[in-house]
Amino acid sequence: ESRASLEIGRGADCSVKISGPKLAVDKAREALAEILHLDAKCTRMVKVPAEIADVVVGRDKLRKLETAHGVNLVRMDRKEDSDVVGVKVRGDDADVAETVAKINEAVERERRVEEVLQVETQHVGMLLGKQGSTINAIQRETGASLDMRKKSDEGSSTQPVVVRGNRASVEKALAALEAVLQYKASCRETMPIEPAMMPLLIGKGGEEINRIRTTTGAAIDAGREGEKPVFKLRGTEAAVAAAQQAISEAIEANRRVGDSEVLPWDCIDVLVGTDGAGIRQLEAEHNVQLELPGCNLASDMPCSGTFLTIATSIGVRGRKKHVDAAIGAIRRISQQHMRELLELSDEDARLLASLCLDSEQLLSELSERSAVDIDFQPLQNTVIFRGEAALEARGEILQLLAQERPVEQPLECQPTHIELLMLADGEA
């Protein structure tokens, strides 16, 4: 616009040489002074710690500050022996003051801080999590770094955890640590546990107790009061109450009980399996003891005992949670192999046989559609259905027979109507 030429210095030369007619040079100089705030009323220098300079006064951050506050910002080169980076701010007094305040706020926000949290030795494993999953998740989610230090004293009952990062990330990390450790919990309770139950409630590798911790949000420690094992619970009142309930339910689920289930005679062959393989598989999968009528676990031949009466149930023994799961499996087997018998009259049996002759795929298509085995025995006038949808398949057969069964229905007509129906040869 000024028709002047500009030559920008390189390296340490920070000058701009303006060449051209005097009027053009003056105009170019005014434009540059306005853009660069060379004639600014106020100039201030802000010092930013070198370790966070790129975060606070990186190129993009400087441009945003210039646009937002109408100032000129120049980031100075860092001196070799200096731990700060200078930023020159030029502009009107108010704009410069506001920009400097923003930079100082960012410095304070991003300044690296360090906090030390003393963690009780018994809680170190809980804080680390399986293969470091808990502590790694806290670092990932908060942006802070957590350093688990060794005990300063061999006799110490605590271990220091150093938390580093900017103020915001450190505060988030400390809050996350408190959520796990619950050292500032408002509610604390002690729950006595039967010695035999303690290993079951902790579970393999702490799996069961960690599940309860996760689902309830309470911190739970295993300890002793005198000779009795106890669980020490910390957290909010709601979390502690939920943990007590969950532990009570787990105790109940791990008690040894005996129960029974209606014996599914329709599919006893499937349940028992070849040489008792089905029974042994159920016992292995659910860690229970199954007792069929006339036999028990010590019997090598299921159902080899003497039956004094017709038995109606199968016994299931073991821990309650395993017993419940095994009974559920038996019910599913019974449902999947449900047997339904349909007894037909002679007429319906002949009709169904006729329909099967007319359409050879009739029963096979129904069987495939409903996932039910269908066995039609015309000489015995019966149809046997086996499968989870046996009742539905039985209903389809009955509906089909009702639709195809021959019927007679008289229709009352006037003489004139009959005459209309008669043909010349006297046939209708």
Tab-separated table of C-alpha atoms in Angstrom:
chain	number	residue	atom	x	y	z
A	1	GLU	CA	0.000	0.000	0.000
A	2	SER	CA	2.867	2.421	0.765
A	3	ARG	CA	4.919	1.422	-2.342
A	4	ALA	CA	7.989	1.169	-0.092
A	5	SER	CA	10.240	-1.920	0.051
A	6	LEU	CA	11.035	-3.725	3.297
A	7	GLU	CA	14.179	-5.683	4.116
A	8	ILE	CA	13.891	-7.739	7.290
A	9	GLY	CA	17.087	-8.484	9.182
A	10	ARG	CA	18.212	-12.051	9.811
A	11	GLY	CA	19.723	-13.789	12.791
A	12	ALA	CA	20.637	-11.361	15.551
A	13	ASP	CA	19.668	-8.397	13.369
A	14	CYS	CA	16.155	-7.444	14.485
A	15	SER	CA	15.843	-4.339	12.306
A	16	VAL	CA	13.615	-3.670	9.314
A	17	LYS	CA	15.105	-1.503	6.533
A	18	ILE	CA	12.496	0.594	4.694
A	19	SER	CA	13.472	1.947	1.263
A	20	GLY	CA	11.670	4.200	-1.186
A	21	PRO	CA	10.403	7.762	-1.596
A	22	LYS	CA	10.223	9.647	1.676
A	23	LEU	CA	6.435	9.809	1.643
A	24	ALA	CA	6.216	6.065	1.028
A	25	VAL	CA	8.815	5.308	3.701
A	26	ASP	CA	6.978	7.445	6.258
A	27	LYS	CA	3.694	5.714	5.434
A	28	ALA	CA	5.269	2.254	5.724
A	29	ARG	CA	6.911	3.189	9.002
A	30	GLU	CA	3.565	4.328	10.444
A	31	ALA	CA	1.921	1.091	9.347
A	32	LEU	CA	4.666	-1.040	10.926
A	33	ALA	CA	4.577	1.013	14.121
A	34	GLU	CA	0.834	0.419	14.393
A	35	ILE	CA	1.119	-3.305	13.721
A	36	LEU	CA	4.119	-3.834	16.030
A	37	HIS	CA	3.111	-1.242	18.631
A	38	LEU	CA	6.524	0.426	18.258
A	39	ASP	CA	5.172	3.661	19.655
A	40	ALA	CA	3.218	1.907	22.401
A	41	LYS	CA	2.519	3.859	25.539
A	42	CYS	CA	3.379	0.885	27.701
A	43	THR	CA	5.995	-1.868	27.420
A	44	ARG	CA	6.427	-4.607	30.025
A	45	MET	CA	8.492	-7.781	30.298
A	46	VAL	CA	6.974	-10.973	31.725
A	47	LYS	CA	9.175	-13.844	32.876
A	48	VAL	CA	7.890	-17.367	32.270
A	49	PRO	CA	9.588	-20.509	33.695
A	50	ALA	CA	11.416	-22.186	30.813
A	51	GLU	CA	9.957	-25.641	31.607
A	52	ILE	CA	6.422	-24.425	30.862
A	53	ALA	CA	7.192	-21.699	28.316
A	54	ASP	CA	5.920	-23.693	25.333
A	55	VAL	CA	2.637	-24.392	27.135
A	56	VAL	CA	2.046	-20.830	28.346
A	57	VAL	CA	3.557	-18.665	25.586
A	58	GLY	CA	3.855	-20.954	22.590
A	59	ARG	CA	3.301	-19.510	19.115
A	60	ASP	CA	-0.449	-20.232	19.053
A	61	LYS	CA	-0.955	-18.917	22.592
A	62	LEU	CA	0.816	-15.647	21.735
A	63	ARG	CA	-1.343	-15.116	18.646
A	64	LYS	CA	-4.534	-15.695	20.645
A	65	LEU	CA	-3.443	-13.225	23.325
A	66	GLU	CA	-2.567	-10.583	20.701
A	67	THR	CA	-5.956	-11.003	19.016
A	68	ALA	CA	-7.904	-10.983	22.278
A	69	HIS	CA	-6.194	-7.958	23.885
A	70	GLY	CA	-4.879	-5.862	20.973
A	71	VAL	CA	-1.250	-5.969	22.066
A	72	ASN	CA	2.059	-6.966	20.518
A	73	LEU	CA	3.925	-9.899	22.079
A	74	VAL	CA	7.530	-10.837	21.428
A	75	ARG	CA	9.004	-13.961	22.978
A	76	MET	CA	12.669	-13.334	23.715
A	77	ASP	CA	15.387	-15.928	23.209
A	78	ARG	CA	16.311	-17.800	26.358
A	79	LYS	CA	19.784	-17.166	27.704
A	80	GLU	CA	21.904	-20.240	28.294
A	81	ASP	CA	22.253	-19.697	32.054
A	82	SER	CA	18.630	-18.624	32.586
A	83	ASP	CA	15.722	-20.745	33.751
A	84	VAL	CA	13.121	-18.273	32.473
A	85	VAL	CA	11.939	-17.015	29.094
A	86	GLY	CA	11.060	-13.330	28.687
A	87	VAL	CA	7.967	-12.087	26.853
A	88	LYS	CA	7.799	-8.390	25.873
A	89	VAL	CA	4.274	-6.947	25.934
A	90	ARG	CA	3.565	-3.640	24.125
A	91	GLY	CA	0.333	-1.692	23.873
A	92	ASP	CA	-1.987	0.582	25.819
A	93	ASP	CA	-1.644	0.565	29.600
A	94	ALA	CA	-4.917	-1.268	30.251
A	95	ASP	CA	-4.394	-3.843	27.491
A	96	VAL	CA	-0.840	-4.566	28.615
A	97	ALA	CA	-1.902	-4.951	32.251
A	98	GLU	CA	-4.694	-7.345	31.287
A	99	THR	CA	-2.379	-9.417	29.063
A	100	VAL	CA	0.318	-9.641	31.743
A	101	ALA	CA	-2.306	-10.793	34.241
A	102	LYS	CA	-3.472	-13.516	31.845
A	103	ILE	CA	0.084	-14.753	31.302
A	104	ASN	CA	0.754	-14.813	35.056
A	105	GLU	CA	-2.480	-16.747	35.623
A	106	ALA	CA	-1.400	-19.309	33.034
A	107	VAL	CA	2.043	-19.560	34.651
A	108	GLU	CA	0.493	-20.202	38.045
A	109	ARG	CA	-1.902	-22.731	36.558
A	110	GLU	CA	0.798	-24.636	34.675
A	111	ARG	CA	3.595	-24.264	37.228
A	112	ARG	CA	4.966	-27.670	38.203
A	113	VAL	CA	4.128	-28.595	41.777
A	114	GLU	CA	4.809	-31.631	43.908
A	115	GLU	CA	2.753	-33.204	46.684
A	116	VAL	CA	3.574	-36.211	48.872
A	117	LEU	CA	0.861	-38.555	50.150
A	118	GLN	CA	1.675	-41.118	52.826
A	119	VAL	CA	-0.019	-44.426	51.997
A	120	GLU	CA	-0.354	-47.194	54.563
A	121	THR	CA	1.680	-50.226	53.531
A	122	GLN	CA	-1.359	-52.513	53.531
A	123	HIS	CA	-3.031	-50.235	50.948
A	124	VAL	CA	-0.158	-50.157	48.449
A	125	GLY	CA	-1.504	-53.181	46.558
A	126	MET	CA	-4.983	-51.662	46.425
A	127	LEU	CA	-3.540	-48.399	45.073
A	128	LEU	CA	-1.426	-50.134	42.440
A	129	GLY	CA	-4.247	-52.409	41.247
A	130	LYS	CA	-3.825	-55.546	39.176
A	131	GLN	CA	-0.627	-55.145	37.129
A	132	GLY	CA	-0.618	-51.433	38.009
A	133	SER	CA	-4.047	-50.820	36.450
A	134	THR	CA	-5.337	-48.446	39.160
A	135	ILE	CA	-2.315	-46.155	39.477
A	136	ASN	CA	-1.844	-46.088	35.695
A	137	ALA	CA	-5.496	-45.106	35.205
A	138	ILE	CA	-5.112	-42.224	37.685
A	139	GLN	CA	-2.028	-40.941	35.851
A	140	ARG	CA	-3.724	-41.257	32.475
A	141	GLU	CA	-6.947	-39.529	33.531
A	142	THR	CA	-5.399	-36.671	35.548
A	143	GLY	CA	-2.196	-35.962	33.612
A	144	ALA	CA	-0.144	-36.074	36.827
A	145	SER	CA	2.746	-38.461	37.436
A	146	LEU	CA	2.709	-40.704	40.515
A	147	ASP	CA	5.948	-42.063	41.936
A	148	MET	CA	5.741	-44.788	44.572
A	149	ARG	CA	8.812	-44.345	46.767
A	150	LYS	CA	10.423	-46.902	49.049
A	151	LYS	CA	9.898	-46.617	52.788
A	152	SER	CA	12.136	-44.037	54.385
A	153	ASP	CA	12.346	-46.264	57.464
A	154	GLU	CA	12.141	-50.051	57.498
A	155	GLY	CA	9.919	-49.888	60.555
A	156	SER	CA	7.518	-47.405	58.971
A	157	SER	CA	3.912	-48.428	58.357
A	158	THR	CA	3.517	-45.951	55.488
A	159	GLN	CA	5.017	-45.503	52.048
A	160	PRO	CA	5.262	-42.102	50.293
A	161	VAL	CA	3.635	-41.453	46.916
A	162	VAL	CA	4.971	-38.359	45.140
A	163	VAL	CA	2.455	-36.609	42.873
A	164	ARG	CA	3.863	-34.218	40.252
A	165	GLY	CA	2.277	-32.026	37.605
A	166	ASN	CA	0.601	-28.671	37.245
A	167	ARG	CA	-1.671	-27.546	40.046
A	168	ALA	CA	-4.879	-28.721	38.379
A	169	SER	CA	-3.579	-32.199	37.511
A	170	VAL	CA	-2.072	-32.702	40.981
A	171	GLU	CA	-5.362	-31.751	42.638
A	172	LYS	CA	-7.234	-34.177	40.379
A	173	ALA	CA	-4.746	-36.941	41.169
A	174	LEU	CA	-5.018	-36.355	44.933
A	175	ALA	CA	-8.820	-36.506	44.655
A	176	ALA	CA	-8.563	-39.762	42.678
A	177	LEU	CA	-6.210	-41.230	45.303
A	178	GLU	CA	-8.652	-40.282	48.042
A	179	ALA	CA	-11.477	-41.954	46.103
A	180	VAL	CA	-9.476	-45.196	46.190
A	181	LEU	CA	-8.000	-44.976	49.702
A	182	GLN	CA	-10.874	-43.163	51.479
A	183	TYR	CA	-8.548	-41.800	54.198
A	184	LYS	CA	-10.910	-38.868	54.823
A	185	ALA	CA	-14.015	-41.057	54.886
A	186	SER	CA	-16.970	-39.819	56.906
A	187	CYS	CA	-18.067	-43.328	57.895
A	188	ARG	CA	-16.030	-46.246	59.271
A	189	GLU	CA	-17.364	-49.658	60.267
A	190	THR	CA	-15.901	-53.003	61.345
A	191	MET	CA	-17.523	-56.254	60.214
A	192	PRO	CA	-16.595	-59.591	61.903
A	193	ILE	CA	-16.035	-62.472	59.467
A	194	GLU	CA	-15.993	-66.225	60.077
A	195	PRO	CA	-12.417	-67.519	59.630
A	196	ALA	CA	-13.498	-70.083	57.027
A	197	MET	CA	-15.243	-67.364	54.999
A	198	MET	CA	-12.351	-64.884	54.828
A	199	PRO	CA	-10.401	-66.521	51.946
A	200	LEU	CA	-13.636	-67.035	49.992
A	201	LEU	CA	-14.641	-63.379	50.395
A	202	ILE	CA	-11.201	-62.161	49.333
A	203	GLY	CA	-11.157	-64.508	46.345
A	204	LYS	CA	-8.334	-65.584	44.088
A	205	GLY	CA	-5.901	-62.691	43.743
A	206	GLY	CA	-8.365	-60.460	45.646
A	207	GLU	CA	-10.899	-60.764	42.824
A	208	GLU	CA	-14.022	-61.009	45.015
A	209	ILE	CA	-13.166	-58.231	47.484
A	210	ASN	CA	-12.065	-55.955	44.625
A	211	ARG	CA	-15.427	-56.565	42.951
A	212	ILE	CA	-17.214	-55.420	46.120
A	213	ARG	CA	-14.934	-52.373	46.409
A	214	THR	CA	-15.640	-51.390	42.815
A	215	THR	CA	-19.411	-51.897	42.912
A	216	THR	CA	-19.975	-50.167	46.276
A	217	GLY	CA	-17.290	-47.450	46.254
A	218	ALA	CA	-16.166	-48.346	49.774
A	219	ALA	CA	-12.579	-49.036	50.850
A	220	ILE	CA	-12.285	-52.458	52.505
A	221	ASP	CA	-9.319	-53.780	54.503
A	222	ALA	CA	-8.924	-57.295	55.866
A	223	GLY	CA	-7.588	-57.326	59.420
A	224	ARG	CA	-7.941	-58.869	62.841
A	225	GLU	CA	-9.362	-57.758	66.150
A	226	GLY	CA	-7.839	-60.083	68.689
A	227	GLU	CA	-8.178	-63.572	67.265
A	228	LYS	CA	-11.154	-62.779	65.051
A	229	PRO	CA	-10.786	-61.766	61.388
A	230	VAL	CA	-12.648	-58.600	60.401
A	231	PHE	CA	-13.270	-56.341	57.443
A	232	LYS	CA	-12.685	-52.632	58.063
A	233	LEU	CA	-14.895	-50.479	55.848
A	234	ARG	CA	-14.430	-46.786	54.971
A	235	GLY	CA	-16.435	-44.429	52.787
A	236	THR	CA	-19.698	-42.549	52.716
A	237	GLU	CA	-22.561	-43.933	54.777
A	238	ALA	CA	-24.253	-45.168	51.603
A	239	ALA	CA	-21.072	-46.843	50.319
A	240	VAL	CA	-20.353	-48.553	53.645
A	241	ALA	CA	-23.954	-49.767	53.914
A	242	ALA	CA	-23.793	-51.104	50.351
A	243	ALA	CA	-20.501	-52.868	51.132
A	244	GLN	CA	-21.975	-54.471	54.263
A	245	GLN	CA	-24.923	-55.705	52.209
A	246	ALA	CA	-22.657	-57.026	49.442
A	247	ILE	CA	-20.421	-58.842	51.945
A	248	SER	CA	-23.464	-60.392	53.652
A	249	GLU	CA	-24.758	-61.571	50.274
A	250	ALA	CA	-21.340	-62.998	49.416
A	251	ILE	CA	-21.245	-64.850	52.755
A	252	GLU	CA	-24.682	-66.307	52.061
A	253	ALA	CA	-23.664	-67.261	48.517
A	254	ASN	CA	-20.611	-69.127	49.850
A	255	ARG	CA	-22.404	-71.139	52.546
A	256	ARG	CA	-22.671	-74.867	51.932
A	257	VAL	CA	-26.265	-75.854	51.282
A	258	GLY	CA	-28.285	-78.715	49.942
A	259	ASP	CA	-31.157	-78.186	47.543
A	260	SER	CA	-33.183	-80.183	45.070
A	261	GLU	CA	-34.746	-79.736	41.668
A	262	VAL	CA	-37.607	-81.547	39.968
A	263	LEU	CA	-36.094	-84.467	38.083
A	264	PRO	CA	-36.608	-83.909	34.335
A	265	TRP	CA	-37.539	-87.474	33.385
A	266	ASP	CA	-38.331	-86.380	29.823
A	267	CYS	CA	-34.651	-85.659	29.249
A	268	ILE	CA	-32.990	-87.850	31.869
A	269	ASP	CA	-30.866	-89.381	29.127
A	270	VAL	CA	-29.512	-85.951	28.170
A	271	LEU	CA	-28.949	-84.941	31.791
A	272	VAL	CA	-27.082	-88.116	32.746
A	273	GLY	CA	-25.284	-88.594	29.439
A	274	THR	CA	-23.369	-91.647	28.295
A	275	ASP	CA	-22.002	-93.502	31.345
A	276	GLY	CA	-22.833	-90.485	33.517
A	277	ALA	CA	-20.714	-88.026	31.482
A	278	GLY	CA	-23.426	-85.346	31.594
A	279	ILE	CA	-23.667	-85.480	35.386
A	280	ARG	CA	-19.897	-85.345	35.802
A	281	GLN	CA	-19.701	-82.354	33.445
A	282	LEU	CA	-22.332	-80.434	35.432
A	283	GLU	CA	-20.509	-81.211	38.684
A	284	ALA	CA	-17.184	-80.041	37.262
A	285	GLU	CA	-18.587	-76.861	35.680
A	286	HIS	CA	-20.455	-75.742	38.797
A	287	ASN	CA	-18.354	-77.318	41.564
A	288	VAL	CA	-21.334	-79.121	43.107
A	289	GLN	CA	-22.366	-82.626	44.115
A	290	LEU	CA	-25.360	-84.072	42.250
A	291	GLU	CA	-27.305	-86.974	43.706
A	292	LEU	CA	-29.657	-88.902	41.448
A	293	PRO	CA	-32.205	-91.338	42.897
A	294	GLY	CA	-30.488	-94.604	43.756
A	295	CYS	CA	-26.931	-93.247	43.462
A	296	ASN	CA	-24.520	-90.672	44.770
A	297	LEU	CA	-21.095	-89.341	43.915
A	298	ALA	CA	-19.455	-92.527	45.152
A	299	SER	CA	-21.429	-94.595	42.653
A	300	ASP	CA	-19.721	-95.363	39.374
A	301	MET	CA	-23.030	-96.245	37.738
A	302	PRO	CA	-25.631	-93.476	37.962
A	303	CYS	CA	-29.143	-94.722	38.728
A	304	SER	CA	-27.765	-98.137	39.650
A	305	GLY	CA	-29.427	-98.255	43.076
A	306	THR	CA	-32.683	-99.901	44.005
A	307	PHE	CA	-35.759	-97.674	43.681
A	308	LEU	CA	-38.276	-98.198	46.461
A	309	THR	CA	-40.485	-95.422	45.146
A	310	ILE	CA	-40.587	-93.268	42.028
A	311	ALA	CA	-38.200	-90.423	42.779
A	312	THR	CA	-39.182	-86.934	41.695
A	313	SER	CA	-36.096	-84.808	42.434
A	314	ILE	CA	-32.341	-84.566	42.001
A	315	GLY	CA	-30.209	-83.452	44.956
A	316	VAL	CA	-27.674	-80.638	44.575
A	317	ARG	CA	-25.064	-79.894	47.256
A	318	GLY	CA	-22.311	-77.291	47.457
A	319	ARG	CA	-21.874	-73.582	48.062
A	320	LYS	CA	-25.120	-71.706	47.553
A	321	LYS	CA	-23.921	-69.662	44.570
A	322	HIS	CA	-22.739	-72.855	42.863
A	323	VAL	CA	-25.922	-74.745	43.773
A	324	ASP	CA	-28.094	-71.964	42.345
A	325	ALA	CA	-26.063	-71.952	39.125
A	326	ALA	CA	-26.274	-75.757	38.790
A	327	ILE	CA	-30.048	-75.763	39.346
A	328	GLY	CA	-30.358	-73.051	36.707
A	329	ALA	CA	-28.401	-75.239	34.279
A	330	ILE	CA	-30.650	-78.239	35.010
A	331	ARG	CA	-33.733	-76.117	34.372
A	332	ARG	CA	-32.305	-74.927	31.073
A	333	ILE	CA	-31.631	-78.515	30.004
A	334	SER	CA	-35.173	-79.468	31.003
A	335	GLN	CA	-36.612	-76.512	29.100
A	336	GLN	CA	-34.534	-77.192	26.005
A	337	HIS	CA	-35.606	-80.860	25.942
A	338	MET	CA	-39.204	-80.477	27.115
A	339	ARG	CA	-41.389	-83.431	26.053
A	340	GLU	CA	-45.035	-82.949	25.120
A	341	LEU	CA	-47.422	-85.757	24.134
A	342	LEU	CA	-50.419	-85.181	21.864
A	343	GLU	CA	-52.976	-88.001	21.762
A	344	LEU	CA	-55.158	-87.983	18.636
A	345	SER	CA	-58.529	-89.476	17.851
A	346	ASP	CA	-58.635	-92.113	15.119
A	347	GLU	CA	-60.056	-89.563	12.673
A	348	ASP	CA	-57.396	-86.931	13.471
A	349	ALA	CA	-54.614	-89.510	13.248
A	350	ARG	CA	-55.811	-90.579	9.781
A	351	LEU	CA	-56.165	-86.915	8.740
A	352	LEU	CA	-52.629	-86.043	9.878
A	353	ALA	CA	-51.271	-89.126	8.121
A	354	SER	CA	-53.073	-88.053	4.948
A	355	LEU	CA	-51.662	-84.528	5.219
A	356	CYS	CA	-48.161	-85.947	5.665
A	357	LEU	CA	-48.616	-88.095	2.531
A	358	ASP	CA	-49.758	-85.045	0.572
A	359	SER	CA	-46.819	-82.972	1.852
A	360	GLU	CA	-43.844	-85.065	2.885
A	361	GLN	CA	-42.060	-81.996	4.317
A	362	LEU	CA	-44.965	-80.952	6.544
A	363	LEU	CA	-43.574	-82.172	9.873
A	364	SER	CA	-39.906	-81.613	8.997
A	365	GLU	CA	-40.602	-77.968	8.106
A	366	LEU	CA	-42.506	-77.453	11.348
A	367	SER	CA	-39.680	-79.151	13.242
A	368	GLU	CA	-37.069	-76.898	11.646
A	369	ARG	CA	-39.144	-73.753	12.097
A	370	SER	CA	-39.802	-74.332	15.786
A	371	ALA	CA	-36.519	-76.125	16.647
A	372	VAL	CA	-38.517	-79.039	18.049
A	373	ASP	CA	-38.133	-82.771	17.396
A	374	ILE	CA	-41.485	-84.187	16.216
A	375	ASP	CA	-42.243	-87.920	16.237
A	376	PHE	CA	-45.608	-88.866	14.688
A	377	GLN	CA	-46.718	-92.430	15.486
A	378	PRO	CA	-49.908	-92.990	13.434
A	379	LEU	CA	-50.534	-96.526	14.697
A	380	GLN	CA	-50.536	-95.297	18.312
A	381	ASN	CA	-52.457	-92.119	17.425
A	382	THR	CA	-49.777	-89.969	19.135
A	383	VAL	CA	-47.409	-87.129	18.315
A	384	ILE	CA	-44.400	-86.584	20.596
A	385	PHE	CA	-42.772	-83.131	20.685
A	386	ARG	CA	-39.378	-82.549	22.257
A	387	GLY	CA	-37.776	-79.154	22.631
A	388	GLU	CA	-38.123	-75.739	24.256
A	389	ALA	CA	-41.014	-74.778	21.959
A	390	ALA	CA	-42.833	-78.124	22.283
A	391	LEU	CA	-46.079	-76.495	23.441
A	392	GLU	CA	-46.063	-74.044	20.534
A	393	ALA	CA	-45.459	-76.839	18.005
A	394	ARG	CA	-48.272	-78.894	19.561
A	395	GLY	CA	-50.574	-75.897	19.175
A	396	GLU	CA	-49.669	-75.569	15.474
A	397	ILE	CA	-50.577	-79.222	14.831
A	398	LEU	CA	-53.923	-78.797	16.592
A	399	GLN	CA	-54.612	-75.625	14.603
A	400	LEU	CA	-53.736	-77.402	11.339
A	401	LEU	CA	-56.075	-80.310	12.135
A	402	ALA	CA	-58.887	-77.906	13.026
A	403	GLN	CA	-58.477	-76.179	9.655
A	404	GLU	CA	-58.318	-79.422	7.624
A	405	ARG	CA	-60.879	-81.536	9.516
A	406	PRO	CA	-63.965	-82.283	7.293
A	407	VAL	CA	-67.163	-80.698	8.562
A	408	GLU	CA	-70.777	-80.378	7.381
A	409	GLN	CA	-72.789	-77.227	7.773
A	410	PRO	CA	-76.473	-77.021	6.601
A	411	LEU	CA	-77.663	-73.810	4.958
A	412	GLU	CA	-81.350	-72.969	5.072
A	413	CYS	CA	-82.572	-71.645	1.668
A	414	GLN	CA	-85.845	-70.568	0.063
A	415	PRO	CA	-87.342	-72.719	-2.746
A	416	THR	CA	-86.476	-70.046	-5.273
A	417	HIS	CA	-82.835	-70.219	-4.171
A	418	ILE	CA	-82.797	-73.965	-4.698
A	419	GLU	CA	-84.227	-73.555	-8.195
A	420	LEU	CA	-81.413	-71.163	-9.060
A	421	LEU	CA	-78.874	-73.721	-7.932
A	422	MET	CA	-80.368	-76.596	-9.887
A	423	LEU	CA	-78.929	-77.365	-13.310
A	424	ALA	CA	-80.795	-78.574	-16.346
A	425	ASP	CA	-79.741	-82.142	-15.625
A	426	GLY	CA	-80.942	-81.838	-12.022
A	427	GLU	CA	-77.503	-81.689	-10.493
A	428	ALA	CA	-76.236	-78.861	-8.326
